C-alpha positions as CSV (number, residue, x, y, z in Angstrom):
1,M,-15.7,7.7,39.1
2,A,-16.2,6.8,35.3
3,K,-16.6,3.0,34.8
4,N,-14.4,1.0,32.7
5,P,-15.5,0.2,29.8
6,T,-13.8,-3.3,29.9
7,Q,-15.4,-4.0,33.3
8,R,-18.5,-6.6,33.2
9,T,-21.9,-5.4,34.2
10,T,-23.7,-7.0,37.0
11,G,-26.3,-9.7,36.1
12,P,-26.7,-13.3,35.3
13,K,-24.5,-15.2,32.8
14,P,-26.0,-16.2,30.0
15,Q,-26.7,-19.9,30.3
16,Y,-26.9,-20.7,26.5
17,S,-24.9,-19.1,23.1
18,R,-26.4,-18.5,19.7
19,E,-24.1,-21.1,18.4
20,K,-25.5,-23.6,20.4
21,I,-29.0,-22.9,19.7
22,V,-28.3,-23.0,16.1
23,D,-26.2,-26.3,16.7
24,V,-29.6,-28.0,18.0
25,A,-31.8,-26.6,15.6
26,V,-30.0,-28.0,12.5
27,G,-29.7,-31.2,14.4
28,F,-33.5,-31.1,14.4
29,A,-33.9,-30.3,10.7
30,D,-30.8,-32.6,9.6
31,A,-32.9,-35.7,11.5
32,D,-36.7,-34.7,11.0
33,G,-36.7,-31.8,8.4
34,I,-37.5,-28.1,8.8
35,E,-41.0,-28.4,10.2
36,A,-39.3,-29.9,13.3
37,V,-37.8,-26.8,14.2
38,S,-39.2,-23.9,16.3
39,V,-38.3,-21.9,19.3
40,R,-40.3,-24.1,21.5
41,S,-38.8,-27.5,20.3
42,V,-35.1,-26.4,20.6
43,A,-35.7,-24.4,23.9
44,S,-37.1,-28.0,25.0
45,K,-34.0,-29.5,24.0
46,L,-32.0,-27.3,25.7
47,G,-34.2,-27.8,29.0
48,T,-35.7,-24.5,28.7
49,G,-38.3,-22.1,28.2
50,P,-39.0,-20.3,24.5
51,A,-38.8,-17.4,26.1
52,S,-35.4,-17.5,27.1
53,L,-33.9,-18.2,23.9
54,Y,-35.3,-14.4,22.7
55,R,-32.3,-12.9,24.0
56,Y,-30.5,-14.7,21.6
57,V,-33.1,-14.9,18.8
58,E,-35.5,-12.4,18.2
59,S,-38.0,-15.1,15.7
60,Y,-38.3,-18.4,14.3
61,D,-37.4,-16.1,10.9
62,Q,-34.1,-15.1,12.2
63,L,-33.3,-18.5,13.4
64,T,-33.7,-20.3,9.9
65,E,-31.5,-17.7,8.7
66,L,-28.8,-18.3,11.3
67,M,-29.1,-22.2,10.6
68,V,-28.9,-21.1,6.4
69,D,-25.6,-19.2,7.6
70,R,-24.5,-21.8,9.5
71,I,-24.4,-24.7,6.8
72,S,-23.1,-21.8,4.1
73,A,-20.0,-22.1,6.0
74,E,-19.1,-25.3,4.8
75,Y,-18.0,-24.5,1.5
76,D,-14.6,-24.7,0.5
77,Y,-13.7,-22.1,-2.1
78,E,-9.8,-22.9,-1.8
79,A,-10.9,-26.0,-3.8
80,C,-12.2,-23.7,-6.8
81,S,-9.6,-22.9,-9.8
82,G,-9.7,-22.7,-13.3
83,S,-11.9,-21.4,-15.8
84,A,-15.3,-19.3,-14.8
85,I,-17.2,-22.5,-15.6
86,E,-14.6,-24.9,-13.8
87,Q,-14.9,-22.5,-10.9
88,L,-18.8,-22.1,-10.4
89,L,-19.4,-25.5,-11.7
90,E,-17.1,-26.8,-8.5
91,I,-19.2,-24.5,-5.9
92,A,-22.4,-25.9,-7.6
93,R,-20.8,-29.4,-6.8
94,Q,-20.1,-28.5,-3.1
95,G,-23.5,-26.8,-3.1
96,R,-25.4,-30.3,-3.9
97,R,-23.5,-32.2,-1.1
98,I,-24.1,-29.6,1.5
99,M,-27.7,-29.9,0.7
100,S,-27.5,-33.6,0.7
101,R,-26.6,-33.5,4.0
102,H,-28.7,-30.8,5.1
103,P,-31.9,-31.7,3.3
104,W,-34.0,-29.1,4.2
105,V,-32.1,-26.5,2.8
106,P,-33.2,-26.6,-1.1
107,L,-36.7,-25.9,0.1
108,I,-35.7,-23.0,2.0
109,V,-33.4,-21.7,-0.8
110,M,-36.2,-22.2,-3.5
111,R,-38.6,-20.0,-1.5
112,N,-36.6,-17.3,-0.4
113,Q,-32.9,-16.3,-1.2
114,V,-31.9,-15.3,2.4
115,V,-28.9,-13.1,2.6
116,T,-26.9,-13.8,5.6
117,P,-23.0,-13.4,6.0
118,N,-22.0,-16.6,4.6
119,S,-24.0,-16.2,1.9
120,V,-22.4,-12.9,1.0
121,V,-19.0,-14.7,0.7
122,Y,-20.8,-17.1,-1.5
123,L,-21.8,-14.2,-3.6
124,E,-18.2,-12.6,-3.3
125,R,-16.5,-15.9,-4.1
126,G,-19.0,-16.0,-7.5
127,L,-18.0,-12.5,-8.7
128,L,-14.8,-13.3,-8.3
129,A,-15.1,-16.2,-10.7
130,L,-17.3,-14.0,-13.2
131,A,-14.9,-10.9,-12.7
132,D,-12.9,-11.3,-16.3
133,T,-16.7,-12.1,-17.9
134,D,-18.7,-9.7,-20.1
135,L,-21.7,-10.0,-18.0
136,S,-23.0,-6.9,-16.9
137,A,-23.4,-6.3,-12.8
138,A,-27.0,-7.6,-12.9
139,R,-26.2,-10.4,-14.8
140,K,-23.8,-11.8,-12.8
141,L,-25.9,-11.4,-9.5
142,H,-28.6,-13.0,-11.3
143,T,-26.7,-16.1,-12.9
144,L,-25.3,-16.8,-9.1
145,A,-29.1,-16.9,-8.1
146,M,-29.9,-19.0,-10.5
147,L,-26.7,-21.5,-10.0
148,N,-27.8,-21.8,-6.4
149,S,-31.4,-22.5,-7.6
150,I,-30.9,-25.2,-10.1
151,T,-28.3,-26.6,-7.7
152,A,-31.2,-26.8,-4.8
153,A,-33.6,-28.4,-7.4
154,F,-31.1,-31.2,-8.2
155,A,-31.1,-31.5,-4.4
156,L,-34.6,-32.0,-4.0
157,N,-34.6,-34.5,-7.0
158,D,-31.9,-36.1,-5.3
159,Q,-34.2,-36.7,-2.4
160,S,-37.0,-37.7,-4.6
161,Q,-35.0,-40.9,-6.1
162,R,-35.8,-42.4,-2.8
163,G,-39.5,-43.0,-3.7
164,Q,-38.7,-44.0,-7.2
165,Q,-39.3,-47.6,-6.3
166,D,-42.8,-47.1,-4.6
167,A,-43.9,-45.0,-8.0
168,S,-42.9,-47.2,-10.1
169,A,-44.9,-49.6,-8.2
170,L,-48.0,-47.1,-8.5
171,L,-47.5,-47.0,-12.6
172,N,-47.2,-50.6,-13.1
173,A,-50.4,-51.2,-11.3
174,M,-52.3,-48.1,-13.4
175,Q,-54.1,-48.3,-16.8
176,M,-51.0,-47.6,-18.6
177,D,-53.0,-47.6,-22.2
178,S,-54.4,-44.3,-21.3
179,Y,-50.8,-42.9,-21.2
180,P,-48.7,-44.0,-23.9
181,H,-46.0,-41.6,-24.1
182,L,-45.3,-42.4,-20.2
183,L,-45.4,-46.1,-21.0
184,L,-42.6,-45.9,-24.0
185,A,-40.6,-43.7,-21.8
186,L,-40.6,-46.3,-19.0
187,S,-39.9,-49.1,-21.3
188,E,-36.8,-47.6,-23.0
189,I,-35.3,-47.1,-20.0
190,N,-32.2,-49.4,-19.6
191,E,-30.4,-48.2,-17.1
192,P,-30.6,-45.5,-13.9
193,L,-29.7,-41.9,-15.2
194,D,-26.5,-40.4,-13.9
195,L,-27.5,-38.0,-11.7
196,D,-23.7,-36.3,-11.5
197,S,-23.8,-36.1,-15.2
198,A,-26.8,-34.6,-15.5
199,F,-26.2,-31.9,-12.7
200,E,-22.7,-31.2,-14.4
201,Q,-24.4,-30.7,-18.0
202,A,-27.0,-28.8,-16.5
203,I,-25.2,-26.5,-14.6
204,V,-22.6,-26.1,-17.8
205,T,-25.3,-25.5,-20.3
206,Y,-27.1,-22.8,-18.1
207,L,-24.0,-21.1,-17.6
208,R,-22.6,-21.0,-21.7
209,G,-26.2,-20.0,-22.3
210,V,-25.7,-16.7,-20.0
211,G,-22.3,-16.2,-22.2
212,V,-19.6,-17.6,-19.5
213,G,-17.6,-19.4,-21.3
214,K,-16.6,-19.5,-25.3
215,Y,-15.4,-22.8,-25.5
216,P,-16.3,-26.3,-25.1
217,Y,-15.7,-27.9,-21.4
218,A,-13.6,-30.6,-21.2
């Protein structure tokens, strides 16, 4: 008698799910950085041994890819409208906010452009924004990769602002006479840089530089 393809096979029921494992890993990374994440640490949090998780994730690399895919689902592409520059700028703004919520992401983005299902959605939406431009297919893909990298670089800079006061104290304690240009620059700073404006200016300048948009952005 043929077995019904919908009939469940015998054996132990899965104790965990890939989604739960990724939840725990993302929680670790958000709280303590990507260095806190390992198959062993996630297994310990779940109250089991590492071997039991390899039914769901093949390796640490796959785990980090699943983590990136998870946070890549946080984009709201319905909020993107207008010209190509306006759409891509909104995507970049969202990316920066996502990376702020998940500070471990920028380093992964800068080190390796991970391809996951949700990152493919990112590329598809970006290509839609660029559909009416004169860029070649290769240039469009490169532009989207650079957009993500610039966003990650700014997100890392945002994180570095936390230690700015300590750095300023160190500089004040140094013999600044040996660094006249740095001393002059520091003395001319009257107020902190508007990082939001600087970010948007960098994104728009890059996009115009590669040929996206022909008119000044307002």
